[in-house]
Short mmCIF file of C-alpha atoms in Angstrom, two decimals:
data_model
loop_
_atom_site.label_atom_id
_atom_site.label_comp_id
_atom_site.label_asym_id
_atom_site.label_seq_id
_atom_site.Cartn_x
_atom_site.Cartn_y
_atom_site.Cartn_z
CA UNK A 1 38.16 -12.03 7.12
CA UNK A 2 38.46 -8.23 6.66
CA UNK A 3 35.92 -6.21 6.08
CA UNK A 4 35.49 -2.20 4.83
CA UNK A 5 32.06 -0.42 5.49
CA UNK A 6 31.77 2.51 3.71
CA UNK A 7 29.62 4.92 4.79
CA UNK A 8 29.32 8.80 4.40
CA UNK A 9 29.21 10.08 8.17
CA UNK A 10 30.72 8.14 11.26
CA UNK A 11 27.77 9.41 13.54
CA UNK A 12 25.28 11.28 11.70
CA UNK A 13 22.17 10.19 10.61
CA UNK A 14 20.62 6.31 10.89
CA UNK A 15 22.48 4.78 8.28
CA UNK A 16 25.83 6.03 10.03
CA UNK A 17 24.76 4.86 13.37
CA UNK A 18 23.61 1.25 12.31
CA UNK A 19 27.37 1.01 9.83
CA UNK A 20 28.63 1.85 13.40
CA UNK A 21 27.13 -0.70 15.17
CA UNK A 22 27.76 -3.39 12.69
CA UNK A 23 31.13 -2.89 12.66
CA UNK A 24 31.01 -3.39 16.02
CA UNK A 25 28.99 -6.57 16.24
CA UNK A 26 31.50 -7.63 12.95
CA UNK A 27 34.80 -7.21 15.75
CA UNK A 28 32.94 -8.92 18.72
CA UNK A 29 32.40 -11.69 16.52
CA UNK A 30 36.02 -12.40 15.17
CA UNK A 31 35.47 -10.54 12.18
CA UNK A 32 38.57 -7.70 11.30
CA UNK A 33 35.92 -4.61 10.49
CA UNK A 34 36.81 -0.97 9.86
CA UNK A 35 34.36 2.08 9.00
CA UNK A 36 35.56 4.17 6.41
CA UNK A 37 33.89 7.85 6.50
CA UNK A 38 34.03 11.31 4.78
CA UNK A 39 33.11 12.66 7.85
CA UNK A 40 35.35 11.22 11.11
CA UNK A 41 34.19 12.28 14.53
CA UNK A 42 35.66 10.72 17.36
CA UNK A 43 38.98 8.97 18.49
CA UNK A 44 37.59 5.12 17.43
CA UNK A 45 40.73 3.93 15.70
CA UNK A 46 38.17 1.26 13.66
CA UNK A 47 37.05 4.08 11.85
CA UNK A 48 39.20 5.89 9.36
CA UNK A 49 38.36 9.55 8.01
CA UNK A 50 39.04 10.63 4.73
CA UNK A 51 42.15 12.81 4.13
CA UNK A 52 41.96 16.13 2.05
CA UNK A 53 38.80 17.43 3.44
CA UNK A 54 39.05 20.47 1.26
CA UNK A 55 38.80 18.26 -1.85
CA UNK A 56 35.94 16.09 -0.18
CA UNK A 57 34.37 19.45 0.28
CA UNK A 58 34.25 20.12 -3.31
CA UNK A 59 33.01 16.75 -4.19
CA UNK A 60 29.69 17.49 -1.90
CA UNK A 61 29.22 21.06 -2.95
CA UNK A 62 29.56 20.28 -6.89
CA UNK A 63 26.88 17.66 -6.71
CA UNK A 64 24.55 19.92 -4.51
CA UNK A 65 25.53 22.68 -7.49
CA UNK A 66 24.34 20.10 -10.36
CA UNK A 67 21.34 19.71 -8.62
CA UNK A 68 20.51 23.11 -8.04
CA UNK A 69 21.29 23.94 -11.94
CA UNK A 70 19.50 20.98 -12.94
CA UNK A 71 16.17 22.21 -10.25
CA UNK A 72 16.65 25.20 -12.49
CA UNK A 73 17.92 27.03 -9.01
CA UNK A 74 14.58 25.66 -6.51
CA UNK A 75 16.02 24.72 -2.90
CA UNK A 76 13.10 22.55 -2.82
CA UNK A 77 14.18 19.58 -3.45
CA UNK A 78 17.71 20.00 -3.62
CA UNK A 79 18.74 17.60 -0.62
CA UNK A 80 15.91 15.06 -1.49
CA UNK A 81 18.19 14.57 -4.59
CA UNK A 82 21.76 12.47 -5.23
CA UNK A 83 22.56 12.45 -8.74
CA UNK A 84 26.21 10.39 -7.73
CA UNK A 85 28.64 12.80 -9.93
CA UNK A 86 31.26 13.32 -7.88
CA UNK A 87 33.12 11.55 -5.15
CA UNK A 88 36.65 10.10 -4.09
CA UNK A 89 38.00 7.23 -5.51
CA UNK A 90 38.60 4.51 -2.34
CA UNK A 91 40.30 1.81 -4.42
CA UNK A 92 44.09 2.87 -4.02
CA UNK A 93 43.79 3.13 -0.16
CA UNK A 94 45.61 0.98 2.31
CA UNK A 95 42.32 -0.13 3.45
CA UNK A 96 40.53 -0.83 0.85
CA UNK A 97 43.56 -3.02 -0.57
CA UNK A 98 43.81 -4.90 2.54
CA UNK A 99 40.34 -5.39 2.58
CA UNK A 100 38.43 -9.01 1.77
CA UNK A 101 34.80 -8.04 1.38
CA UNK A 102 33.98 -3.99 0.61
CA UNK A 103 30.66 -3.54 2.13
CA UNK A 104 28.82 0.05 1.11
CA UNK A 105 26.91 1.45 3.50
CA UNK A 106 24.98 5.02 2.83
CA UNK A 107 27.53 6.90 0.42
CA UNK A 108 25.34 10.04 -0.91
CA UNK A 109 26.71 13.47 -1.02
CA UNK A 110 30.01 13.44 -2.29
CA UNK A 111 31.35 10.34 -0.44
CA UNK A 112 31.18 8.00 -3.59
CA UNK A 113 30.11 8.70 -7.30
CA UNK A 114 28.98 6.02 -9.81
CA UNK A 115 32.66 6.27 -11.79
CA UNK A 116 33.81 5.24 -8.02
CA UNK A 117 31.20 2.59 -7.80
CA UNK A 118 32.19 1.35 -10.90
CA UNK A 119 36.17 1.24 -10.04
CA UNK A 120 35.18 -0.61 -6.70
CA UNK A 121 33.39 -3.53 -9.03
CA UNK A 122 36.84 -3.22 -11.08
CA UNK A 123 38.75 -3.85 -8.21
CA UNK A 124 37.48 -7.76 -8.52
CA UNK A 125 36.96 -7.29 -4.58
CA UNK A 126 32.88 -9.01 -3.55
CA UNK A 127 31.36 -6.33 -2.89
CA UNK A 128 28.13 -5.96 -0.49
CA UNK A 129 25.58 -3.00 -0.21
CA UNK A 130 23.07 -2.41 2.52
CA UNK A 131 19.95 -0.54 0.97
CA UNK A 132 19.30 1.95 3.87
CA UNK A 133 16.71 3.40 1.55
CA UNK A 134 15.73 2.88 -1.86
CA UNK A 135 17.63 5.01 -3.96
CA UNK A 136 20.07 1.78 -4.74
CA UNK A 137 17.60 1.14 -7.03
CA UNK A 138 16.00 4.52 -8.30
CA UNK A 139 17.12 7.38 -10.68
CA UNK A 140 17.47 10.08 -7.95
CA UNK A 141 15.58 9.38 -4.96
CA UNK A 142 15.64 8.29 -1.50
CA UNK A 143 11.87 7.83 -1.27
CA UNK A 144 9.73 7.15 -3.62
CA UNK A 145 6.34 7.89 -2.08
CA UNK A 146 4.41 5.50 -3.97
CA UNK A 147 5.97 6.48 -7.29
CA UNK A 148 6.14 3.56 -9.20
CA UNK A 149 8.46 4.81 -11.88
CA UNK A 150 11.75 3.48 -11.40
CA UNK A 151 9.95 0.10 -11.59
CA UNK A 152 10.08 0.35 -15.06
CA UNK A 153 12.61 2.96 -15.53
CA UNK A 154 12.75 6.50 -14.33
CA UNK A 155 11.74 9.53 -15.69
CA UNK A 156 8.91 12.13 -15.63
CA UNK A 157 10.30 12.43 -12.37
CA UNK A 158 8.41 14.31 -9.52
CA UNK A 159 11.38 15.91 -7.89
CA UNK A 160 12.38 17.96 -11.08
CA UNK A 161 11.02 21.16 -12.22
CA UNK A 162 7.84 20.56 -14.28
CA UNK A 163 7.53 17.15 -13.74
CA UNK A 164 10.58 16.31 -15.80
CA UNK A 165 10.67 14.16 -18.77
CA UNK A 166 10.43 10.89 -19.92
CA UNK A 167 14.57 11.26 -21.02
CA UNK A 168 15.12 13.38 -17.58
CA UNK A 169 18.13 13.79 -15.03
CA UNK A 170 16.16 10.72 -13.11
CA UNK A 171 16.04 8.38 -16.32
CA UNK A 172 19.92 9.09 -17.02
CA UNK A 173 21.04 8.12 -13.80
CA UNK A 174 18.84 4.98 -13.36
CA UNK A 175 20.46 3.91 -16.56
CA UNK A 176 24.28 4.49 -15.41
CA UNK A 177 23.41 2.59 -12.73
CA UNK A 178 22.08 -0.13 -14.87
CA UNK A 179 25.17 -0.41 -17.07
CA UNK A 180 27.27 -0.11 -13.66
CA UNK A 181 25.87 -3.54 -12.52
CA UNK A 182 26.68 -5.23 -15.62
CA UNK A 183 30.03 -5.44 -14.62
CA UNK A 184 29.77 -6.77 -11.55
CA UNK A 185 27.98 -9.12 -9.17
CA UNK A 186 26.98 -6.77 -5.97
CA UNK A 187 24.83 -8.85 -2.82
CA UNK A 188 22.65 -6.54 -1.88
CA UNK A 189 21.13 -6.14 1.68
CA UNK A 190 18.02 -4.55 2.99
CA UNK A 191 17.10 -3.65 6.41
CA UNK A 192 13.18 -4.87 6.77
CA UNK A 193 11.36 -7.05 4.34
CA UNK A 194 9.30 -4.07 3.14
CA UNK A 195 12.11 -2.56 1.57
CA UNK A 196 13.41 -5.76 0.04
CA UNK A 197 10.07 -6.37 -1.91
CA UNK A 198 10.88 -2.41 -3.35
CA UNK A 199 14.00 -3.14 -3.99
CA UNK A 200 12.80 -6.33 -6.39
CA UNK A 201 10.42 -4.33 -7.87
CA UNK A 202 12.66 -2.05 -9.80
CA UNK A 203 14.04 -2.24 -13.38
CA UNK A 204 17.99 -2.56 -12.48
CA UNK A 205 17.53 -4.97 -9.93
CA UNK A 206 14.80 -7.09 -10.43
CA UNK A 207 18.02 -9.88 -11.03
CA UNK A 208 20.19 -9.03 -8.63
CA UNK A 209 21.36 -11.07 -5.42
CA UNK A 210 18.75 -9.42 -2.42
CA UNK A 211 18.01 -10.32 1.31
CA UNK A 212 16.83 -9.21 4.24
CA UNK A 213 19.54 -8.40 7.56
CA UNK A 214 17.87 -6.03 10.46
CA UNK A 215 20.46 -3.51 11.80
CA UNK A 216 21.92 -4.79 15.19
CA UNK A 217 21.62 -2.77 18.11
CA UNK A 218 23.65 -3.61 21.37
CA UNK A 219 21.40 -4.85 23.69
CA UNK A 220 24.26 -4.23 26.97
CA UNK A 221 23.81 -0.53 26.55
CA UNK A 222 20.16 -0.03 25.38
CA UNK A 223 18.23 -1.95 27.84
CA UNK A 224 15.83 -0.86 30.89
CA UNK A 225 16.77 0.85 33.85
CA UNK A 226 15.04 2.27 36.92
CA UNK A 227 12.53 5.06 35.74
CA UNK A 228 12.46 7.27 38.39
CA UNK A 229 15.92 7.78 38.01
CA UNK A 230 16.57 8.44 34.60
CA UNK A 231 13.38 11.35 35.17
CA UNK A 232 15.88 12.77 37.42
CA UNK A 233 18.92 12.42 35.29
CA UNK A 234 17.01 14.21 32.43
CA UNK A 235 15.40 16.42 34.30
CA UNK A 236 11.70 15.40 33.17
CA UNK A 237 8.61 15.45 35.65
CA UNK A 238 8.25 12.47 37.92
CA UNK A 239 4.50 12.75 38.05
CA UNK A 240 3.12 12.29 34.94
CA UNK A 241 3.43 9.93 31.42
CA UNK A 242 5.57 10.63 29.17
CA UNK A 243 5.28 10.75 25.44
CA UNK A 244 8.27 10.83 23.64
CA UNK A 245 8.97 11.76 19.49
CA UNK A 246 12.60 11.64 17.98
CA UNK A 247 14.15 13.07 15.56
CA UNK A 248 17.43 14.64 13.34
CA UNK A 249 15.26 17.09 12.49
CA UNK A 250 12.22 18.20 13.94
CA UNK A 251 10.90 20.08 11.07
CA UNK A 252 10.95 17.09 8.57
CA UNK A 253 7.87 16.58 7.35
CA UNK A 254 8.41 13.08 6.70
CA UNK A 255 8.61 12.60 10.23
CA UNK A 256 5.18 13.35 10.52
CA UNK A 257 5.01 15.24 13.78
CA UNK A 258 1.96 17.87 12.82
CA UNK A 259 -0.42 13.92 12.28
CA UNK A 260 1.25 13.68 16.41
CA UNK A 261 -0.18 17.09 16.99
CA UNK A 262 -3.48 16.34 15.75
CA UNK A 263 -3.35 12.97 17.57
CA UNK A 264 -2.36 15.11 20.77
CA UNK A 265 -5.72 17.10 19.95
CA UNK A 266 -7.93 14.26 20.00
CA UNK A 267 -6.37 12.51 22.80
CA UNK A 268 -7.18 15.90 25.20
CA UNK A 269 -10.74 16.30 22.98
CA UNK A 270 -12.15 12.99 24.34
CA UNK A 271 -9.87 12.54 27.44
CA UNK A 272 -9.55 16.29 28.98
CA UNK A 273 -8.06 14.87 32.20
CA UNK A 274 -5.15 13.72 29.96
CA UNK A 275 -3.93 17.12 29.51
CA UNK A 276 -2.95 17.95 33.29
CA UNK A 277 -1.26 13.89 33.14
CA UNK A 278 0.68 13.74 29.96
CA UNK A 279 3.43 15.14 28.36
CA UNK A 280 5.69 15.56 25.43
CA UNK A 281 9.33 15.14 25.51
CA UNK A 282 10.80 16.26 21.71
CA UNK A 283 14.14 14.84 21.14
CA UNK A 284 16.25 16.39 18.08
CA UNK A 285 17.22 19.47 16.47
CA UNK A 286 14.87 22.66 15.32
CA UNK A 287 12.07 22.02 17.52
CA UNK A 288 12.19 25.28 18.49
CA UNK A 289 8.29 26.83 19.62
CA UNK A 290 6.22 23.61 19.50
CA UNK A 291 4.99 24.55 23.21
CA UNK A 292 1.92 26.60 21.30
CA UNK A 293 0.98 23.42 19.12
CA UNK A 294 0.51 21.25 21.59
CA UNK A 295 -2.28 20.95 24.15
CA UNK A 296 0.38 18.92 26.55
CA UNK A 297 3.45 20.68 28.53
CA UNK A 298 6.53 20.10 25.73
CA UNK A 299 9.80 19.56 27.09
CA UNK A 300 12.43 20.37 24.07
CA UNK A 301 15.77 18.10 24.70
CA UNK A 302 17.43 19.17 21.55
CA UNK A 303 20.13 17.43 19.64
CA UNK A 304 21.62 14.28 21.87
CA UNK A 305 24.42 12.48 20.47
CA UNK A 306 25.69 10.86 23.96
CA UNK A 307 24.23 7.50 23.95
CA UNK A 308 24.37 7.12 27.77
CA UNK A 309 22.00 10.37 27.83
CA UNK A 310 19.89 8.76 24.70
CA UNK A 311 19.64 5.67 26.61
CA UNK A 312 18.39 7.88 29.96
CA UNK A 313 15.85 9.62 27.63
CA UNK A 314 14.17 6.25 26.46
CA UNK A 315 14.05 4.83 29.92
CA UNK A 316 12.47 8.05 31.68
CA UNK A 317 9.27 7.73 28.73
CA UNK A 318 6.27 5.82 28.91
CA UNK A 319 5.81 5.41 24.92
CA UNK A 320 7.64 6.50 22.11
CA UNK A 321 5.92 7.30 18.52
CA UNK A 322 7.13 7.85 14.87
CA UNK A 323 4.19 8.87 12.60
CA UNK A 324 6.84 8.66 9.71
CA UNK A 325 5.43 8.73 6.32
CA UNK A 326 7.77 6.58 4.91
CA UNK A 327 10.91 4.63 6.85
CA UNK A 328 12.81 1.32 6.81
CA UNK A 329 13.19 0.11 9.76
CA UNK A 330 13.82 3.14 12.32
CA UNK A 331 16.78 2.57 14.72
CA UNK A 332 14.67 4.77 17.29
CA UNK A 333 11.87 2.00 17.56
CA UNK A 334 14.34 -0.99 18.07
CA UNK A 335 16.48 1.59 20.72
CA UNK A 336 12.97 2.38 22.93
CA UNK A 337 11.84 -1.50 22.46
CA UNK A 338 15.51 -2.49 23.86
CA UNK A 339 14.70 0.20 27.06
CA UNK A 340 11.18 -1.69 27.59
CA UNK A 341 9.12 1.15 26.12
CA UNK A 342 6.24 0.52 24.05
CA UNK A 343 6.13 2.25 20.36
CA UNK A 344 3.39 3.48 18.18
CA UNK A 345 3.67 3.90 14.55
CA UNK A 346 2.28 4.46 11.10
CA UNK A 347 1.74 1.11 9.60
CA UNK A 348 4.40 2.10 6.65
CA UNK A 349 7.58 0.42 5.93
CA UNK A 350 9.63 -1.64 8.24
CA UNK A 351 7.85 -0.07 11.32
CA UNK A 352 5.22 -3.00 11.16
CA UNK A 353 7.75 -5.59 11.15
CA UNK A 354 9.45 -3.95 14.21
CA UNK A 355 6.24 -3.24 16.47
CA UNK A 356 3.89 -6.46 16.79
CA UNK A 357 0.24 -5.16 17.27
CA UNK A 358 -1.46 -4.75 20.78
CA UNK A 359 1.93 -6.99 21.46
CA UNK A 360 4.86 -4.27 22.36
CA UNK A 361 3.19 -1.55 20.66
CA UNK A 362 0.60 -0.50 18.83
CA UNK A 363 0.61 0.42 14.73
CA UNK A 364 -1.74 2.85 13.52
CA UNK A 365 -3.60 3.01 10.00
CA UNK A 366 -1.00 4.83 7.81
CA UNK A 367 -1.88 8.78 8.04
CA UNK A 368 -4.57 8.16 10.39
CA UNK A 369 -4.33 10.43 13.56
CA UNK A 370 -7.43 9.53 14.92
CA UNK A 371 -5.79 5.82 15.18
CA UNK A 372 -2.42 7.05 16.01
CA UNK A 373 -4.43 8.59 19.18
CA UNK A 374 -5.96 5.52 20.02
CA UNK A 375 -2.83 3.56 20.32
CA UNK A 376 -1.58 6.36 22.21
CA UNK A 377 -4.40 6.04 24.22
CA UNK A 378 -4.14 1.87 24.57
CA UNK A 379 -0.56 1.97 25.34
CA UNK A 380 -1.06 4.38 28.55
CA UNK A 381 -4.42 3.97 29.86
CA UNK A 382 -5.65 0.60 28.40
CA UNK A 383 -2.92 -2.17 28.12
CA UNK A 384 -1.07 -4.38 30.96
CA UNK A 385 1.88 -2.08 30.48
CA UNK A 386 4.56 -4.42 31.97
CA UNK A 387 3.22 -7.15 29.44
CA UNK A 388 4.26 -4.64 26.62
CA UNK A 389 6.97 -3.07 27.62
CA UNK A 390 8.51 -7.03 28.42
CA UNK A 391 7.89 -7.81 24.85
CA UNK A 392 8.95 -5.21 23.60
CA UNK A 393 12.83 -6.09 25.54
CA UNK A 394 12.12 -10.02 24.17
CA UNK A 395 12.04 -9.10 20.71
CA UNK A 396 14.85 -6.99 20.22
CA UNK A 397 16.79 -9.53 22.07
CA UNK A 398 15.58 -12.39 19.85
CA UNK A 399 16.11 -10.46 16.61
CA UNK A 400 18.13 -7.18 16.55
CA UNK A 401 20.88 -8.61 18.95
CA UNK A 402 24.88 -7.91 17.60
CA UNK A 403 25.74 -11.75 17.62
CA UNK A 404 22.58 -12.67 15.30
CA UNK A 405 22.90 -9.86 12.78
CA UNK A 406 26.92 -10.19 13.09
CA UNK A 407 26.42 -14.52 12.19
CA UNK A 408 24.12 -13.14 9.38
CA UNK A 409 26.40 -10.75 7.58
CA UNK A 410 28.99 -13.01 8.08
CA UNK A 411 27.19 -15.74 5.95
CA UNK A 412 26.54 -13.19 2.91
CA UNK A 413 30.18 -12.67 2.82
CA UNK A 414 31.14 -15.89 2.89
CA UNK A 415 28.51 -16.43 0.11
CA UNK A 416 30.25 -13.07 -1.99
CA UNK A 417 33.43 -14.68 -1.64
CA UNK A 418 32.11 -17.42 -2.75
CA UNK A 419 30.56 -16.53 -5.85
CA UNK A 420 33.30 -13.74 -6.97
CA UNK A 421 35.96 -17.35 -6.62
CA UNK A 422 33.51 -19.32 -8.74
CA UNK A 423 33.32 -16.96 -11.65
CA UNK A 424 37.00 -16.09 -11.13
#
């Protein structure tokens, strides 16, 4: 069996990094996988780049120009936005011929358009599509925030200027997506059950084929190692706990870090001896100057893409925390469970189906600092820490390993092939 994921980045971003490791599980499992990627990285000759970059160029910057025009020139919301107009056309390459099963990935931004979409369910190849967020099944959005439109069909849509309207940019896309899946069956695949219950909700998809698969994670290179010396290898104090936050981008709101703040305020409020025994270790990009919001020492580790160094990072914390406001299921959680460390999270999205209350972890009422501070609080001064941070290593091993998620893909394709023979 041969299979092409398509995904927009080799590397960047969580979508790019779980398509990674999938194809990887896919080849360790007898399966003949390549990545296919607008944007090509490294050496990994599983992974084919694009050609013409100049042209791909275009592609991205004309859609990010239609949205600007059509946010009447507001930067606001312009990369919140994929309206799917322009992209390259995938069906007349060498691997995409050769190909048995075409499975998309993330491919926003100029890597695929809905004409390309539409050419791919053309092709008569069974095609498969991992929902790394929900804009599968919206207008225009990766997130809906409780929005409930796009359950019946779009429009009025937050994101545009004025609210939009009921006929808006978000209504006309949801409905070329509609007439898109008419001509083809696509098996659709979410990555937590939370996301999978959206997904049924809305009005294009309410029909279609939709299960659950959690991204794999390779449980050989994420796994524990001896504390003390990862502190050393990343240069963080030896004496004290260690809180850690991740992410691309520091400044996303959606990551939530100003509810951690707060938390960090409360935690020194009622504990004051905490503040000369914690700290905060902030890995990712722009987290430039957080030192003066804190009440903890911050130590900044910037943008990591070595996974040996990532893997160091985990293993030299004593809890890791994502008060995202909305996720799927976060690769960072399942990567600090694998290392033995204990997570705290928003109960939103996948995150409760990754952490297991007062079991590896601790989830916190959704917005809630005052909770998220607590399980902060439970994790390093209250629980039997070896107890969590041993369940949290069991259950990635029982569910996120590469063989299980590998054996599970495997048996959607079979089930794609399947069902594109019988209606052949």
């Amino acid at each position: 069996m041969r299979v092409l994921i398509v995904n927009t980045s080799e590397k960047t971003g969580g979508a790019a990094v779980a398509a990674n490791r999938l194809k990887d599980a896919l080849n360790n499992s007898g399966v003949k996988a390549k990545m296919l990627v607008r944007d090509k990285l490294t050496d990994d000759i599983t992974v084919v780049g694009l050609s013409h970059p100049l042209r791909n160029q275009f592609y991205f910057l004309w859609e990010r120009w239609c949205v600007f025009w059509y946010s009447h020139f507001s930067r606001k919301h312009l990369f919140e936005i994929d309206i799917a107009n322009a992209g390259v056309d995938i069906t007349q390459l060498p691997e995409f011929k050769e190909a048995d099963i075409i499975h998309l990935s993330w491919i926003n931004q100029g890597m695929l358009s809905l004409k390309g979409i539409r050419k791919i369910l053309d092709s008569g190849k069974p095609v498969v599509w991992t929902m790394h967020d929900i804009w599968p099944a919206t207008g225009i959005c990766h997130i809906t925030l409780n929005c409930q439109r796009y359950q019946s069909y779009c429009g009025n849509c937050r994101l545009l200027p004025n609210g939009g309207s009921s006929h808006d940019l978000s209504y006309r896309v949801l409905h070329h997506k509609k007439e898109i899946l008419k001509r083809g069956n696509i098996s659709f695949v979410t990555c937590s059950k939370w996301l999978e219950k959206e997904a049924r909700k809305s009005a294009i998809l309410s029909n279609q084929l939709i299960q659950t698969i959690p991204n794999p994670i390779d449980t050989h290179v994420f796994r524990p190692s001896d504390k003390r010396q990862a502190r050393v290898r990343t240069k963080l104090p030896l004496d004290k706990k260690v809180i850690l936050f991740a992410s691309q981008r520091i400044d996303n709101v959606n990551k939530g870090i100003s509810y951690l703040i707060d938390a960090c305020h409360k935690m020194v409020a009622e504990n004051p001896e905490m503040r000369d025994e914690v700290v905060i270790a902030v890995l990712g990009g722009h987290g430039e100057g957080l030192q003066d919001m804190f009440d903890f020492k911050v130590y900044e580790l910037g943008y990591v893409n070595d996974t040996r160094q990532i893997v160091d990072i985990y293993n030299a914390t004593d809890v890791f925390v994502l008060p995202s406001l909305s996720e799927n299921l976060p690769n960072t959680i399942m990567e600090a469970m694998a290392c033995g460390v204990p997570c705290v999270g928003f109960k939103v999205g996948g995150i409760p189906e990754e952490i297991d209350h007062k079991k590896n972890g601790y989830v916190a009422e959704y917005r809630n600092a005052d909770d998220l501070a607590r399980g902060l609080h439970w994790v390093l001064e209250e629980a039997d820490y070896a107890e969590l941070s041993a369940s949290a290593v069991g259950k990635v091993q029982r569910n996120y390993s590469q063989r299980s998620v590998a054996m599970q893909y495997i048996e959607v394709y079979n089930e794609a092939m399947a069902l594109k023979s019988f209606h052949l």
